[in-house]
Amino acid sequence: MAKDDQSRTPQEFRDLLKAGYDYPEEVDAERGRSRRRARRAYRRAARAQTAQWIADERRREPISARVALLVVAVLLGIGVLARFGPDWLTGQDAGADRVAAAPSAAPSAADDKPPASGAASPPSATSSRAADLADPDVVAEQFARHYLTRNPPEDQDHTAAVGRAATWATPPLVENLSQNDDPAFERLVSRGGVSTVSTVTVKPAGQQLPPDNPLRVWRTVTAKVDVVGYTTYSETTVLQCELTNVDGAWRVARVLGV
């Protein structure tokens, strides 16, 4: 390591951490989600460059234990800045410009609390027992309510909503929804919107779809979705849901209209 870097004091290294990132003009010229992606890519490149520089210096000249600790502190500080952003050091709220989601209509006491993570996974045995899976109409309603409630700044992608609705869906449907793009989510992102569900009605699908039987039914689910974003508006989403009964538990197995 060069002598001028070895002579840095701990305070100088702390000042280096507080400096944050000086993004190039082409990165700051981006807007919204594109700018966040560009900034993440820039930070990754900066960290890789720093790691390479340290490796080169270590090959040239052995470093003392004290200097090695200072280098580790610098790398840890860069990691903190990459995770929380430079405003974390000054106490500013980096998420102050996010759109706050209005709460959806509260589910009944028997409803299962949706998972907080964005990963879409099959429902656990505990969540399945807590949820009301005995009535296909209730299952269809809860699936639509959780699947159509979305907060892109928090969710990052549509799989978070799939995960929240997974308790009321079959594992193959969860996997299918997670692996395919969701135009409704992308449209919501482009409008800077956050969606909540105010009302849901469930009716038999009618003669256009196969008739009900003890193991399989079809339901028409109509949800009023309220969006707050660049503009505030409401829209009606209609889903045709096929539900299957396995060991007395109903779950949505197929959805038309997404």
Tab-separated table of C-alpha atoms in Angstrom:
chain	number	residue	atom	x	y	z
A	1	MET	CA	0.000	0.000	0.000
A	2	ALA	CA	1.310	3.493	-0.779
A	3	LYS	CA	2.859	5.425	2.114
A	4	ASP	CA	0.373	8.284	1.896
A	5	ASP	CA	-2.490	5.773	2.492
A	6	GLN	CA	-0.596	4.172	5.382
A	7	SER	CA	-0.276	7.591	7.029
A	8	ARG	CA	-4.045	8.247	7.006
A	9	THR	CA	-5.485	8.748	10.470
A	10	PRO	CA	-8.673	6.977	11.635
A	11	GLN	CA	-10.516	10.304	11.419
A	12	GLU	CA	-9.492	10.683	7.754
A	13	PHE	CA	-10.887	7.228	6.978
A	14	ARG	CA	-14.156	8.153	8.747
A	15	ASP	CA	-14.321	11.309	6.621
A	16	LEU	CA	-13.835	9.106	3.553
A	17	LEU	CA	-16.833	6.982	4.570
A	18	LYS	CA	-19.014	10.063	5.027
A	19	ALA	CA	-18.202	11.307	1.550
A	20	GLY	CA	-20.668	8.875	-0.047
A	21	TYR	CA	-20.714	8.321	-3.810
A	22	ASP	CA	-20.161	10.968	-6.458
A	23	TYR	CA	-22.362	9.565	-9.236
A	24	PRO	CA	-21.488	10.398	-12.873
A	25	GLU	CA	-23.782	12.738	-14.786
A	26	GLU	CA	-25.081	9.898	-16.988
A	27	VAL	CA	-26.247	8.029	-13.846
A	28	ASP	CA	-27.995	11.049	-12.296
A	29	ALA	CA	-29.585	11.810	-15.662
A	30	GLU	CA	-31.739	8.687	-15.291
A	31	ARG	CA	-35.127	8.904	-13.603
A	32	GLY	CA	-37.011	6.793	-11.101
A	33	ARG	CA	-36.352	3.082	-11.146
A	34	SER	CA	-33.772	3.348	-13.926
A	35	ARG	CA	-31.693	5.751	-11.823
A	36	ARG	CA	-31.824	3.424	-8.800
A	37	ARG	CA	-30.627	0.533	-10.963
A	38	ALA	CA	-27.840	2.656	-12.470
A	39	ARG	CA	-26.722	3.781	-9.008
A	40	ARG	CA	-26.643	0.189	-7.734
A	41	ALA	CA	-24.550	-0.846	-10.746
A	42	TYR	CA	-22.174	2.074	-10.158
A	43	ARG	CA	-21.769	1.153	-6.489
A	44	ARG	CA	-21.053	-2.480	-7.362
A	45	ALA	CA	-18.401	-1.383	-9.862
A	46	ALA	CA	-16.861	0.976	-7.291
A	47	ARG	CA	-16.663	-1.769	-4.680
A	48	ALA	CA	-15.101	-4.171	-7.185
A	49	GLN	CA	-12.551	-1.543	-8.182
A	50	THR	CA	-11.670	-0.878	-4.533
A	51	ALA	CA	-11.263	-4.585	-3.818
A	52	GLN	CA	-8.983	-4.980	-6.841
A	53	TRP	CA	-6.890	-2.000	-5.782
A	54	ILE	CA	-6.419	-3.431	-2.286
A	55	ALA	CA	-5.451	-6.817	-3.717
A	56	ASP	CA	-2.856	-5.183	-5.987
A	57	GLU	CA	-1.389	-3.187	-3.101
A	58	ARG	CA	-1.135	-6.266	-0.894
A	59	ARG	CA	0.805	-8.095	-3.588
A	60	ARG	CA	3.260	-5.201	-3.891
A	61	GLU	CA	3.969	-4.600	-0.245
A	62	PRO	CA	2.977	-6.304	3.037
A	63	ILE	CA	0.666	-4.230	5.206
A	64	SER	CA	0.684	-3.897	8.948
A	65	ALA	CA	-2.106	-5.186	11.138
A	66	ARG	CA	-3.228	-1.616	11.875
A	67	VAL	CA	-3.476	-0.735	8.200
A	68	ALA	CA	-5.333	-3.977	7.471
A	69	LEU	CA	-7.940	-3.074	10.094
A	70	LEU	CA	-8.361	0.360	8.528
A	71	VAL	CA	-8.861	-1.223	5.086
A	72	VAL	CA	-11.514	-3.558	6.505
A	73	ALA	CA	-13.230	-0.543	8.095
A	74	VAL	CA	-13.297	1.228	4.705
A	75	LEU	CA	-14.846	-1.790	2.980
A	76	LEU	CA	-17.450	-2.204	5.711
A	77	GLY	CA	-18.309	1.478	5.429
A	78	ILE	CA	-18.759	1.172	1.659
A	79	GLY	CA	-21.077	-1.765	2.265
A	80	VAL	CA	-23.160	0.288	4.722
A	81	LEU	CA	-23.404	3.152	2.224
A	82	ALA	CA	-24.435	0.756	-0.535
A	83	ARG	CA	-27.148	-0.735	1.669
A	84	PHE	CA	-28.630	2.379	3.263
A	85	GLY	CA	-27.435	5.224	1.040
A	86	PRO	CA	-25.294	8.269	1.963
A	87	ASP	CA	-28.244	10.007	3.642
A	88	TRP	CA	-28.093	7.393	6.420
A	89	LEU	CA	-24.961	9.055	7.814
A	90	THR	CA	-26.667	12.454	8.069
A	91	GLY	CA	-29.885	11.095	9.537
A	92	GLN	CA	-32.006	12.108	6.549
A	93	ASP	CA	-34.943	9.929	5.578
A	94	ALA	CA	-34.004	8.446	2.218
A	95	GLY	CA	-37.505	7.027	1.782
A	96	ALA	CA	-39.370	10.273	2.433
A	97	ASP	CA	-40.392	10.547	-1.225
A	98	ARG	CA	-42.118	7.171	-1.293
A	99	VAL	CA	-45.847	7.030	-1.794
A	100	ALA	CA	-47.555	5.796	1.356
A	101	ALA	CA	-50.089	3.032	0.810
A	102	ALA	CA	-53.546	3.477	2.272
A	103	PRO	CA	-54.606	0.377	4.216
A	104	SER	CA	-56.864	-2.146	2.516
A	105	ALA	CA	-60.104	-3.172	4.112
A	106	ALA	CA	-59.155	-5.244	7.145
A	107	PRO	CA	-59.587	-9.027	6.710
A	108	SER	CA	-61.656	-10.942	9.223
A	109	ALA	CA	-60.094	-12.300	12.394
A	110	ALA	CA	-59.893	-15.773	10.854
A	111	ASP	CA	-57.785	-14.545	7.945
A	112	ASP	CA	-54.105	-15.369	7.910
A	113	LYS	CA	-51.660	-12.476	8.127
A	114	PRO	CA	-49.805	-12.245	4.761
A	115	PRO	CA	-46.059	-12.881	4.807
A	116	ALA	CA	-43.854	-9.767	4.932
A	117	SER	CA	-41.188	-10.999	2.529
A	118	GLY	CA	-41.418	-10.666	-1.253
A	119	ALA	CA	-40.547	-14.316	-1.917
A	120	ALA	CA	-43.441	-16.340	-3.259
A	121	SER	CA	-43.470	-19.708	-1.501
A	122	PRO	CA	-46.077	-22.430	-0.966
A	123	PRO	CA	-48.248	-21.908	2.128
A	124	SER	CA	-46.972	-23.504	5.307
A	125	ALA	CA	-49.053	-25.930	7.330
A	126	THR	CA	-49.506	-23.324	10.085
A	127	SER	CA	-50.773	-20.582	7.751
A	128	SER	CA	-53.113	-23.045	5.992
A	129	ARG	CA	-54.724	-24.022	9.285
A	130	ALA	CA	-55.135	-20.369	10.316
A	131	ALA	CA	-56.763	-19.371	7.000
A	132	ASP	CA	-60.382	-20.204	6.187
A	133	LEU	CA	-60.047	-22.699	3.328
A	134	ALA	CA	-63.418	-24.414	3.794
A	135	ASP	CA	-65.421	-21.944	1.686
A	136	PRO	CA	-64.338	-21.441	-1.956
A	137	ASP	CA	-65.965	-17.992	-2.064
A	138	VAL	CA	-63.878	-16.824	0.919
A	139	VAL	CA	-60.733	-18.338	-0.591
A	140	ALA	CA	-61.337	-16.573	-3.927
A	141	GLU	CA	-61.969	-13.255	-2.158
A	142	GLN	CA	-58.842	-13.442	0.014
A	143	PHE	CA	-56.656	-14.478	-2.913
A	144	ALA	CA	-57.810	-11.494	-4.990
A	145	ARG	CA	-57.536	-9.044	-2.081
A	146	HIS	CA	-53.944	-10.006	-1.246
A	147	TYR	CA	-52.782	-10.465	-4.849
A	148	LEU	CA	-54.076	-7.071	-6.026
A	149	THR	CA	-52.726	-5.084	-3.043
A	150	ARG	CA	-49.334	-3.794	-4.219
A	151	ASN	CA	-46.697	-1.300	-3.146
A	152	PRO	CA	-43.926	-1.243	-5.795
A	153	PRO	CA	-41.452	0.894	-3.739
A	154	GLU	CA	-41.587	-1.755	-1.006
A	155	ASP	CA	-42.314	-4.891	-3.072
A	156	GLN	CA	-39.650	-4.256	-5.771
A	157	ASP	CA	-41.383	-6.780	-8.067
A	158	HIS	CA	-44.707	-8.589	-8.481
A	159	THR	CA	-43.591	-11.742	-6.655
A	160	ALA	CA	-44.187	-10.015	-3.301
A	161	ALA	CA	-47.928	-9.895	-4.020
A	162	VAL	CA	-47.823	-13.526	-5.159
A	163	GLY	CA	-46.243	-14.437	-1.837
A	164	ARG	CA	-48.948	-12.629	0.120
A	165	ALA	CA	-51.655	-14.537	-1.777
A	166	ALA	CA	-49.877	-17.906	-1.640
A	167	THR	CA	-51.881	-19.227	1.327
A	168	TRP	CA	-55.021	-19.264	-0.841
A	169	ALA	CA	-53.379	-20.685	-4.002
A	170	THR	CA	-51.988	-24.046	-5.079
A	171	PRO	CA	-48.171	-24.354	-5.272
A	172	PRO	CA	-48.197	-24.756	-9.100
A	173	LEU	CA	-50.174	-21.508	-9.459
A	174	VAL	CA	-47.777	-19.689	-7.106
A	175	GLU	CA	-44.821	-20.899	-9.168
A	176	ASN	CA	-46.494	-19.958	-12.457
A	177	LEU	CA	-47.393	-16.429	-11.321
A	178	SER	CA	-43.902	-15.877	-9.902
A	179	GLN	CA	-42.082	-16.949	-13.050
A	180	ASN	CA	-44.127	-14.860	-15.500
A	181	ASP	CA	-44.243	-11.106	-15.966
A	182	ASP	CA	-47.192	-9.157	-14.595
A	183	PRO	CA	-48.274	-6.310	-16.938
A	184	ALA	CA	-50.543	-4.839	-14.243
A	185	PHE	CA	-47.591	-4.455	-11.860
A	186	GLU	CA	-45.421	-2.841	-14.544
A	187	ARG	CA	-48.258	-0.462	-15.403
A	188	LEU	CA	-48.548	0.468	-11.729
A	189	VAL	CA	-44.797	1.167	-11.567
A	190	SER	CA	-44.947	3.405	-14.656
A	191	ARG	CA	-47.681	5.464	-12.977
A	192	GLY	CA	-45.817	5.731	-9.680
A	193	GLY	CA	-48.788	4.080	-8.016
A	194	VAL	CA	-49.615	2.047	-4.932
A	195	SER	CA	-52.777	-0.090	-5.097
A	196	THR	CA	-55.170	-1.200	-2.372
A	197	VAL	CA	-58.397	-3.176	-2.620
A	198	SER	CA	-61.524	-1.573	-1.199
A	199	THR	CA	-64.236	-4.097	-2.159
A	200	VAL	CA	-64.385	-7.652	-3.521
A	201	THR	CA	-67.451	-9.527	-4.746
A	202	VAL	CA	-67.502	-13.232	-5.609
A	203	LYS	CA	-70.150	-14.903	-7.790
A	204	PRO	CA	-70.538	-18.229	-9.611
A	205	ALA	CA	-68.847	-18.075	-13.004
A	206	GLY	CA	-72.015	-18.920	-14.943
A	207	GLN	CA	-72.492	-20.945	-18.089
A	208	GLN	CA	-69.367	-19.677	-19.862
A	209	LEU	CA	-67.193	-21.950	-17.674
A	210	PRO	CA	-67.567	-25.585	-16.517
A	211	PRO	CA	-70.211	-26.301	-13.861
A	212	ASP	CA	-69.313	-26.815	-10.208
A	213	ASN	CA	-68.616	-30.218	-8.742
A	214	PRO	CA	-67.434	-31.333	-5.267
A	215	LEU	CA	-63.777	-31.082	-6.266
A	216	ARG	CA	-63.683	-28.131	-8.673
A	217	VAL	CA	-65.551	-24.817	-8.983
A	218	TRP	CA	-65.229	-21.589	-10.954
A	219	ARG	CA	-65.819	-18.134	-9.474
A	220	THR	CA	-66.009	-14.648	-10.990
A	221	VAL	CA	-64.151	-12.273	-8.660
A	222	THR	CA	-64.689	-8.527	-9.121
A	223	ALA	CA	-62.370	-6.227	-7.151
A	224	LYS	CA	-62.380	-2.452	-6.880
A	225	VAL	CA	-58.719	-1.383	-6.865
A	226	ASP	CA	-57.841	2.111	-5.613
A	227	VAL	CA	-54.562	3.577	-6.891
A	228	VAL	CA	-52.616	6.481	-5.372
A	229	GLY	CA	-49.705	7.759	-7.476
A	230	TYR	CA	-49.039	10.451	-10.058
A	231	THR	CA	-52.835	10.493	-10.286
A	232	THR	CA	-55.440	9.034	-7.943
A	233	TYR	CA	-58.074	6.793	-9.492
A	234	SER	CA	-60.016	3.553	-9.061
A	235	GLU	CA	-60.358	0.669	-11.481
A	236	THR	CA	-62.297	-2.588	-11.565
A	237	THR	CA	-60.407	-5.859	-12.006
A	238	VAL	CA	-62.295	-9.057	-12.894
A	239	LEU	CA	-60.670	-12.445	-12.340
A	240	GLN	CA	-62.069	-15.818	-13.329
A	241	CYS	CA	-60.735	-18.229	-10.696
A	242	GLU	CA	-60.737	-22.004	-10.796
A	243	LEU	CA	-60.624	-23.519	-7.303
A	244	THR	CA	-59.850	-27.118	-6.390
A	245	ASN	CA	-60.646	-29.044	-3.219
A	246	VAL	CA	-57.936	-31.224	-1.695
A	247	ASP	CA	-58.738	-32.921	1.626
A	248	GLY	CA	-61.453	-30.390	2.375
A	249	ALA	CA	-59.288	-27.314	1.687
A	250	TRP	CA	-60.117	-25.071	-1.285
A	251	ARG	CA	-57.389	-23.178	-3.130
A	252	VAL	CA	-57.191	-21.158	-6.343
A	253	ALA	CA	-55.586	-23.349	-8.998
A	254	ARG	CA	-55.986	-21.188	-12.105
A	255	VAL	CA	-56.707	-17.529	-12.818
A	256	LEU	CA	-57.991	-15.999	-16.049
A	257	GLY	CA	-57.610	-12.254	-16.456
A	258	VAL	CA	-54.040	-11.639	-15.229
